[in-house]
One Martini backbone bead per residue (centre of mass of N, CA, C, O) as a GRO file, in nm:
protein
  372
    1MET     BB    1  -3.197  -2.070   2.207
    2ARG     BB    2  -2.979  -2.046   1.965
    3PRO     BB    3  -2.667  -2.057   1.893
    4TRP     BB    4  -2.420  -1.892   1.764
    5SER     BB    5  -2.246  -1.878   1.493
    6SER     BB    6  -1.938  -1.804   1.381
    7ALA     BB    7  -2.030  -1.669   1.119
    8ALA     BB    8  -2.231  -1.469   1.243
    9VAL     BB    9  -2.033  -1.324   1.424
   10ALA     BB   10  -1.845  -1.224   1.201
   11VAL     BB   11  -2.051  -1.051   1.052
   12LEU     BB   12  -2.114  -0.862   1.293
   13MET     BB   13  -1.833  -0.752   1.332
   14VAL     BB   14  -1.800  -0.624   1.049
   15ALA     BB   15  -2.047  -0.444   1.065
   16ALA     BB   16  -1.938  -0.276   1.301
   17ILE     BB   17  -1.686  -0.176   1.164
   18THR     BB   18  -1.819  -0.034   0.919
   19THR     BB   19  -1.985   0.166   1.084
   20GLY     BB   20  -1.746   0.304   1.222
   21LEU     BB   21  -1.598   0.398   0.964
   22ALA     BB   22  -1.826   0.580   0.851
   23THR     BB   23  -1.787   0.782   1.115
   24GLY     BB   24  -1.459   0.770   1.187
   25ASP     BB   25  -1.397   0.559   1.437
   26GLY     BB   26  -1.363   0.278   1.389
   27LEU     BB   27  -1.171   0.098   1.653
   28HIS     BB   28  -1.153   0.334   1.895
   29GLY     BB   29  -1.407   0.348   2.095
   30ARG     BB   30  -1.468   0.666   2.084
   31ASP     BB   31  -1.235   0.822   2.154
   32ASP     BB   32  -1.137   1.147   2.171
   33ASP     BB   33  -0.820   1.075   2.087
   34GLY     BB   34  -0.832   0.797   1.898
   35HIS     BB   35  -0.766   0.563   2.064
   36ASP     BB   36  -0.682   0.215   2.080
   37ARG     BB   37  -0.844   0.017   2.355
   38HIS     BB   38  -1.065  -0.213   2.287
   39ASP     BB   39  -1.127  -0.325   1.994
   40ARG     BB   40  -0.986  -0.666   1.889
   41SER     BB   41  -1.124  -0.779   1.659
   42PRO     BB   42  -1.146  -0.962   1.402
   43TYR     BB   43  -1.032  -0.921   1.054
   44ALA     BB   44  -1.044  -0.795   0.709
   45ILE     BB   45  -0.834  -0.733   0.419
   46GLY     BB   46  -0.744  -0.557   0.108
   47LEU     BB   47  -0.497  -0.619  -0.156
   48TRP     BB   48  -0.376  -0.400  -0.424
   49GLY     BB   49  -0.226  -0.358  -0.768
   50ASP     BB   50  -0.105  -0.288  -1.069
   51MET     BB   51  -0.392  -0.159  -1.174
   52PRO     BB   52  -0.460  -0.121  -1.484
   53TYR     BB   53  -0.285  -0.249  -1.807
   54SER     BB   54  -0.564  -0.250  -1.975
   55ASP     BB   55  -0.860  -0.268  -2.120
   56LEU     BB   56  -0.942  -0.544  -2.005
   57GLN     BB   57  -0.879  -0.476  -1.712
   58ALA     BB   58  -1.069  -0.220  -1.693
   59THR     BB   59  -1.348  -0.374  -1.805
   60VAL     BB   60  -1.306  -0.666  -1.644
   61GLY     BB   61  -1.098  -0.733  -1.419
   62VAL     BB   62  -1.154  -0.509  -1.206
   63PRO     BB   63  -1.459  -0.547  -1.174
   64ASN     BB   64  -1.429  -0.836  -1.071
   65LEU     BB   65  -1.258  -0.764  -0.823
   66LEU     BB   66  -1.454  -0.570  -0.684
   67ALA     BB   67  -1.682  -0.777  -0.653
   68ASP     BB   68  -1.519  -0.972  -0.477
   69MET     BB   69  -1.471  -0.777  -0.242
   70ASN     BB   70  -1.777  -0.703  -0.197
   71ALA     BB   71  -1.848  -1.016  -0.118
   72GLN     BB   72  -1.672  -0.937   0.122
   73GLU     BB   73  -1.563  -0.893   0.454
   74LEU     BB   74  -1.429  -0.566   0.488
   75ALA     BB   75  -1.266  -0.307   0.646
   76PHE     BB   76  -1.047  -0.268   0.407
   77THR     BB   77  -0.860  -0.113   0.136
   78VAL     BB   78  -0.548  -0.141  -0.074
   79HIS     BB   79  -0.370   0.052  -0.310
   80ASP     BB   80  -0.013   0.028  -0.423
   81GLY     BB   81  -0.019   0.135  -0.708
   82ASP     BB   82  -0.064   0.182  -1.027
   83LEU     BB   83  -0.307   0.281  -1.269
   84LYS     BB   84  -0.090   0.185  -1.486
   85ALA     BB   85   0.116   0.155  -1.713
   86GLY     BB   86   0.431   0.269  -1.807
   87ASN     BB   87   0.279   0.293  -2.090
   88GLY     BB   88   0.117   0.394  -2.337
   89ILE     BB   89  -0.160   0.279  -2.545
   90PRO     BB   90  -0.215   0.253  -2.856
   91GLY     BB   91  -0.565   0.269  -2.909
   92SER     BB   92  -0.697   0.303  -2.656
   93THR     BB   93  -1.018   0.317  -2.468
   94THR     BB   94  -0.860   0.369  -2.218
   95PRO     BB   95  -0.673   0.506  -1.983
   96THR     BB   96  -0.289   0.517  -2.048
   97THR     BB   97  -0.228   0.787  -1.960
   98CYS     BB   98  -0.181   1.106  -1.771
   99SER     BB   99  -0.455   1.189  -1.783
  100ASP     BB  100  -0.731   1.289  -1.615
  101ALA     BB  101  -0.895   1.024  -1.680
  102LEU     BB  102  -0.735   0.829  -1.505
  103TYR     BB  103  -0.831   0.942  -1.220
  104VAL     BB  104  -1.128   0.902  -1.265
  105GLN     BB  105  -1.126   0.600  -1.299
  106ALA     BB  106  -1.003   0.536  -1.021
  107LEU     BB  107  -1.217   0.674  -0.846
  108ASN     BB  108  -1.444   0.486  -0.939
  109PHE     BB  109  -1.325   0.230  -0.832
  110PHE     BB  110  -1.299   0.306  -0.531
  111ASN     BB  111  -1.615   0.394  -0.506
  112ALA     BB  112  -1.714   0.086  -0.558
  113LEU     BB  113  -1.633   0.032  -0.276
  114LYS     BB  114  -1.764  -0.043   0.027
  115ALA     BB  115  -1.512  -0.017   0.154
  116PRO     BB  116  -1.259   0.133   0.248
  117ALA     BB  117  -1.040   0.327   0.028
  118ILE     BB  118  -0.694   0.297  -0.035
  119PHE     BB  119  -0.415   0.511  -0.152
  120THR     BB  120  -0.098   0.487  -0.326
  121PRO     BB  121   0.128   0.598  -0.516
  122GLY     BB  122   0.270   0.558  -0.846
  123ASP     BB  123   0.498   0.584  -1.095
  124ASN     BB  124   0.290   0.557  -1.338
  125ASP     BB  125   0.111   0.820  -1.204
  126TRP     BB  126   0.392   1.030  -1.201
  127THR     BB  127   0.699   0.987  -1.244
  128ASP     BB  128   0.639   0.863  -1.559
  129CYS     BB  129   0.479   1.109  -1.704
  130ASP     BB  130   0.743   1.222  -1.870
  131ARG     BB  131   0.693   1.035  -2.079
  132PRO     BB  132   0.598   1.042  -2.399
  133SER     BB  133   0.396   0.791  -2.376
  134ASN     BB  134   0.235   0.964  -2.129
  135GLY     BB  135   0.251   1.291  -2.245
  136GLY     BB  136   0.475   1.473  -2.111
  137PHE     BB  137   0.460   1.538  -1.819
  138SER     BB  138   0.467   1.669  -1.513
  139SER     BB  139   0.531   1.509  -1.232
  140LEU     BB  140   0.455   1.720  -1.016
  141GLU     BB  141   0.180   1.792  -1.132
  142ARG     BB  142   0.059   1.504  -1.105
  143LEU     BB  143   0.092   1.488  -0.800
  144ASP     BB  144  -0.081   1.730  -0.735
  145HIS     BB  145  -0.332   1.607  -0.863
  146GLU     BB  146  -0.357   1.364  -0.678
  147ARG     BB  147  -0.384   1.523  -0.416
  148GLN     BB  148  -0.660   1.642  -0.503
  149VAL     BB  149  -0.828   1.384  -0.581
  150PHE     BB  150  -0.738   1.177  -0.319
  151PHE     BB  151  -0.616   1.406  -0.071
  152SER     BB  152  -0.825   1.653   0.034
  153ALA     BB  153  -0.898   1.456   0.274
  154PRO     BB  154  -0.918   1.282   0.602
  155TYR     BB  155  -1.005   1.043   0.397
  156SER     BB  156  -1.113   0.798   0.246
  157LEU     BB  157  -1.236   0.604   0.024
  158GLY     BB  158  -1.540   0.501  -0.062
  159GLN     BB  159  -1.854   0.423   0.073
  160HIS     BB  160  -1.675   0.401   0.320
  161ARG     BB  161  -1.523   0.589   0.571
  162LEU     BB  162  -1.186   0.674   0.683
  163ARG     BB  163  -1.015   0.814   0.923
  164GLN     BB  164  -0.708   1.010   0.893
  165GLU     BB  165  -0.389   1.063   0.918
  166VAL     BB  166  -0.180   1.349   0.826
  167GLN     BB  167   0.091   1.481   0.650
  168THR     BB  168   0.119   1.836   0.703
  169GLU     BB  169   0.394   1.888   0.653
  170PRO     BB  170   0.615   2.082   0.438
  171LEU     BB  171   0.824   1.832   0.298
  172CYS     BB  172   0.741   1.848   0.017
  173LEU     BB  173   0.702   1.865  -0.341
  174GLY     BB  174   0.598   2.099  -0.579
  175VAL     BB  175   0.564   2.320  -0.820
  176SER     BB  176   0.565   2.571  -0.585
  177GLY     BB  177   0.695   2.380  -0.364
  178ALA     BB  178   0.628   2.343  -0.055
  179VAL     BB  179   0.442   2.056   0.073
  180PRO     BB  180   0.226   1.851   0.179
  181CYS     BB  181   0.210   1.491   0.253
  182VAL     BB  182  -0.105   1.385   0.200
  183GLU     BB  183  -0.050   1.078   0.107
  184ASN     BB  184   0.031   1.036   0.397
  185ARG     BB  185  -0.099   0.777   0.604
  186ARG     BB  186  -0.299   0.706   0.912
  187TRP     BB  187  -0.420   0.412   1.100
  188VAL     BB  188  -0.657   0.246   1.329
  189VAL     BB  189  -0.726  -0.114   1.365
  190GLY     BB  190  -0.765  -0.346   1.595
  191GLY     BB  191  -0.457  -0.294   1.717
  192VAL     BB  192  -0.353  -0.160   1.438
  193THR     BB  193  -0.098  -0.001   1.252
  194TYR     BB  194  -0.126   0.217   0.969
  195ALA     BB  195   0.068   0.300   0.657
  196THR     BB  196   0.160   0.532   0.414
  197LEU     BB  197   0.407   0.554   0.135
  198ASN     BB  198   0.594   0.761  -0.093
  199ILE     BB  199   0.730   0.498  -0.276
  200GLN     BB  200   0.930   0.452  -0.572
  201GLY     BB  201   0.995   0.366  -0.854
  202SER     BB  202   1.246   0.455  -1.046
  203CYS     BB  203   1.448   0.511  -0.801
  204ASN     BB  204   1.270   0.727  -0.659
  205ASN     BB  205   1.341   0.960  -0.883
  206LEU     BB  206   1.668   0.889  -0.991
  207CYS     BB  207   1.546   0.802  -1.270
  208ASP     BB  208   1.496   0.809  -1.598
  209THR     BB  209   1.387   1.073  -1.773
  210ALA     BB  210   1.354   1.289  -1.498
  211PRO     BB  211   1.532   1.340  -1.261
  212ASP     BB  212   1.471   1.437  -0.890
  213PRO     BB  213   1.657   1.500  -0.622
  214LYS     BB  214   1.491   1.711  -0.462
  215GLU     BB  215   1.235   1.554  -0.441
  216TYR     BB  216   1.355   1.306  -0.309
  217ASP     BB  217   1.476   1.430  -0.053
  218ALA     BB  218   1.211   1.532   0.065
  219ARG     BB  219   1.042   1.266   0.059
  220ASN     BB  220   1.237   1.083   0.210
  221HIS     BB  221   1.228   1.238   0.473
  222ALA     BB  222   0.923   1.218   0.513
  223ASN     BB  223   0.908   0.908   0.524
  224ILE     BB  224   1.088   0.868   0.769
  225VAL     BB  225   0.923   1.034   0.965
  226TRP     BB  226   0.653   0.875   0.931
  227MET     BB  227   0.763   0.602   1.015
  228GLN     BB  228   0.866   0.678   1.298
  229GLU     BB  229   0.593   0.790   1.400
  230THR     BB  230   0.439   0.524   1.371
  231PHE     BB  231   0.591   0.376   1.595
  232GLU     BB  232   0.517   0.573   1.817
  233VAL     BB  233   0.214   0.529   1.796
  234ALA     BB  234   0.215   0.223   1.844
  235GLN     BB  235   0.333   0.239   2.128
  236ALA     BB  236   0.122   0.434   2.257
  237ARG     BB  237  -0.125   0.226   2.158
  238HIS     BB  238  -0.046  -0.075   2.181
  239SER     BB  239   0.025  -0.218   1.933
  240ALA     BB  240   0.059  -0.538   1.779
  241ALA     BB  241   0.108  -0.385   1.494
  242VAL     BB  242   0.256  -0.315   1.164
  243MET     BB  243   0.156  -0.146   0.849
  244PHE     BB  244   0.295  -0.101   0.531
  245ILE     BB  245   0.230   0.106   0.227
  246SER     BB  246   0.371   0.075  -0.103
  247GLN     BB  247   0.517   0.057  -0.419
  248ALA     BB  248   0.809  -0.015  -0.392
  249ASN     BB  249   1.077  -0.225  -0.471
  250PRO     BB  250   1.387  -0.197  -0.304
  251GLY     BB  251   1.522  -0.427  -0.214
  252TRP     BB  252   1.707  -0.675   0.007
  253ASP     BB  253   1.906  -0.841  -0.184
  254GLN     BB  254   2.060  -1.098  -0.414
  255SER     BB  255   1.800  -1.277  -0.538
  256ASP     BB  256   1.624  -1.047  -0.749
  257GLY     BB  257   1.719  -0.887  -1.035
  258THR     BB  258   1.446  -0.910  -1.212
  259ARG     BB  259   1.258  -0.732  -0.977
  260ALA     BB  260   1.508  -0.592  -0.822
  261PRO     BB  261   1.718  -0.453  -0.641
  262LEU     BB  262   2.048  -0.487  -0.551
  263ARG     BB  263   2.165  -0.583  -0.213
  264ASP     BB  264   2.319  -0.562   0.076
  265PRO     BB  265   2.183  -0.706   0.360
  266LYS     BB  266   2.372  -0.560   0.572
  267THR     BB  267   2.414  -0.256   0.451
  268LEU     BB  268   2.197  -0.179   0.207
  269ALA     BB  269   2.358  -0.159  -0.047
  270GLU     BB  270   2.368  -0.103  -0.367
  271THR     BB  271   2.505  -0.338  -0.645
  272ASP     BB  272   2.393  -0.250  -0.964
  273GLY     BB  273   2.458   0.075  -1.038
  274GLN     BB  274   2.218   0.216  -0.936
  275PRO     BB  275   2.034   0.437  -0.810
  276ASP     BB  276   1.979   0.497  -0.454
  277GLY     BB  277   1.639   0.536  -0.317
  278PHE     BB  278   1.651   0.335  -0.024
  279MET     BB  279   1.871   0.307   0.199
  280ASP     BB  280   1.794   0.513   0.416
  281PHE     BB  281   1.519   0.393   0.473
  282LEU     BB  282   1.607   0.099   0.546
  283LEU     BB  283   1.781   0.171   0.787
  284ALA     BB  284   1.553   0.302   0.951
  285LEU     BB  285   1.360   0.063   0.947
  286ARG     BB  286   1.536  -0.151   1.083
  287ALA     BB  287   1.561  -0.011   1.357
  288GLU     BB  288   1.252  -0.013   1.417
  289VAL     BB  289   1.191  -0.315   1.396
  290ILE     BB  290   1.377  -0.402   1.624
  291ALA     BB  291   1.259  -0.218   1.851
  292PHE     BB  292   0.961  -0.319   1.839
  293GLY     BB  293   0.937  -0.662   1.785
  294LYS     BB  294   0.686  -0.671   1.649
  295PRO     BB  295   0.487  -0.700   1.397
  296VAL     BB  296   0.592  -0.639   1.046
  297ALA     BB  297   0.449  -0.503   0.753
  298TYR     BB  298   0.541  -0.496   0.392
  299VAL     BB  299   0.374  -0.336   0.130
  300HIS     BB  300   0.395  -0.412  -0.228
  301GLY     BB  301   0.475  -0.369  -0.559
  302ASP     BB  302   0.609  -0.325  -0.902
  303SER     BB  303   0.712  -0.655  -0.964
  304HIS     BB  304   0.470  -0.856  -1.019
  305TYR     BB  305   0.487  -1.070  -0.750
  306PHE     BB  306   0.355  -1.290  -0.562
  307ARG     BB  307   0.448  -1.253  -0.205
  308VAL     BB  308   0.562  -1.416   0.108
  309ASP     BB  309   0.827  -1.291   0.317
  310LYS     BB  310   1.187  -1.280   0.465
  311PRO     BB  311   1.439  -1.049   0.357
  312PHE     BB  312   1.522  -0.920   0.623
  313GLN     BB  313   1.832  -0.800   0.761
  314ASP     BB  314   2.088  -0.769   0.953
  315GLU     BB  315   2.425  -0.673   0.996
  316LYS     BB  316   2.476  -1.008   1.037
  317GLY     BB  317   2.251  -1.178   0.859
  318ARG     BB  318   1.988  -1.178   1.021
  319ARG     BB  319   1.672  -1.255   1.040
  320LEU     BB  320   1.374  -1.080   1.066
  321GLU     BB  321   1.117  -1.227   1.231
  322ASN     BB  322   0.901  -0.966   1.244
  323PHE     BB  323   0.928  -0.959   0.923
  324THR     BB  324   0.706  -0.885   0.634
  325ARG     BB  325   0.671  -0.943   0.296
  326VAL     BB  326   0.427  -0.797   0.061
  327GLU     BB  327   0.324  -0.893  -0.266
  328THR     BB  328   0.133  -0.801  -0.511
  329PHE     BB  329  -0.036  -0.818  -0.768
  330GLY     BB  330   0.041  -0.781  -1.137
  331ASP     BB  331  -0.013  -0.730  -1.451
  332ASN     BB  332   0.002  -0.938  -1.724
  333ALA     BB  333  -0.135  -0.824  -1.995
  334ALA     BB  334  -0.066  -1.052  -2.202
  335ASN     BB  335  -0.281  -1.238  -2.009
  336GLY     BB  336  -0.481  -1.034  -1.922
  337THR     BB  337  -0.639  -1.151  -1.616
  338ASN     BB  338  -0.436  -1.341  -1.469
  339ASP     BB  339  -0.326  -1.102  -1.230
  340VAL     BB  340  -0.623  -1.007  -1.134
  341GLN     BB  341  -0.564  -0.986  -0.805
  342TRP     BB  342  -0.576  -1.060  -0.446
  343VAL     BB  343  -0.524  -0.984  -0.091
  344LYS     BB  344  -0.594  -1.150   0.204
  345VAL     BB  345  -0.617  -1.023   0.544
  346PHE     BB  346  -0.585  -1.156   0.855
  347VAL     BB  347  -0.679  -0.990   1.166
  348ASP     BB  348  -0.520  -1.054   1.499
  349ALA     BB  349  -0.420  -0.897   1.789
  350ARG     BB  350  -0.434  -1.173   1.975
  351SER     BB  351  -0.217  -1.286   1.806
  352ARG     BB  352   0.108  -1.350   1.750
  353GLU     BB  353   0.121  -1.265   1.420
  354VAL     BB  354  -0.173  -1.126   1.331
  355PHE     BB  355  -0.100  -1.216   1.031
  356ALA     BB  356  -0.289  -1.353   0.746
  357TYR     BB  357  -0.242  -1.499   0.418
  358GLN     BB  358  -0.464  -1.474   0.110
  359PRO     BB  359  -0.511  -1.554  -0.194
  360GLN     BB  360  -0.726  -1.408  -0.455
  361ILE     BB  361  -0.904  -1.584  -0.704
  362VAL     BB  362  -1.076  -1.464  -0.952
  363PRO     BB  363  -1.292  -1.636  -1.132
  364GLY     BB  364  -1.319  -1.432  -1.390
  365ASN     BB  365  -0.973  -1.424  -1.407
  366ARG     BB  366  -0.927  -1.686  -1.520
  367THR     BB  367  -0.694  -1.832  -1.771
  368ALA     BB  368  -0.526  -2.104  -1.765
  369VAL     BB  369  -0.745  -2.210  -1.539
  370PRO     BB  370  -1.041  -2.288  -1.519
  371GLU     BB  371  -1.312  -2.303  -1.354
  372PRO     BB  372  -1.460  -2.591  -1.208
   0.00000   0.00000   0.00000
């Protein structure tokens, strides 16, 4: 009998993962309490967001990207928000305002993915829907609509589903008052705890067309509670690492005012004169990252510039070695499908750093330099 090749073993591992996810068991070893105690085999996930931003991206770029992800063995995928550009595009043939058709288009994209598909909302698909260019909708009504379309069940989207924990406490606001923050999700795969957080660009709903401080206060509190509970869950389940996924780039220091809020990296206070919708969350996150000690990844979109770095500092200005920021590709609609790409993350709970990141340049979406 010939020995198994490493490639064959890897394929079988991912096949087992996908089968488990389809039944809702994930890699929990089928424990009755859902705790992850057994299988910590390596696997890969896909991260993307801030797209489509044009007709070309919706009809060509994103389908190319979905096909590329489907051609690879992924345990699950996550879109970190923004189903459209910041403003509607006059004369577009695909949905570019916040009409119901936008969310139908997105749902079809997510359900075209073979692996479980997870989504967290973006400001362009609810907070900014009150802009006249987006149809002048009520932001809260559009968020309620997203909660119904994407988050009505405790499962992911996609052709295989993954069962998730849901923030069911009525801590957020909807049109009719307090509602559960059902868009905030948590799941465990292969010894790693993952969670989504509804954290938005446009100052986290404290600026732009119609700021809503009451909505912000409620959701910000809910996000902090969900984040802190996620670390508690990770400790209880002996997770090797934690990964959060949200939309907004909150800004981490003074280095990049063209793409993010500027803030004092020691105090975490915003210094650019804009309303600060992130400081309280960042202070709470920093305390948890330090206490956890093990690897923490924070994935976001919003500022449309792929990067993997370590911008988070403690109150003395020392870099938090166990924290990594990951920003996904996005936008660049002026250059067609130029940045309609995704990030592959290799996850191995048995390794020291747990996460390894690899940008995936979709062959059909290459624009500046054609595929050789």
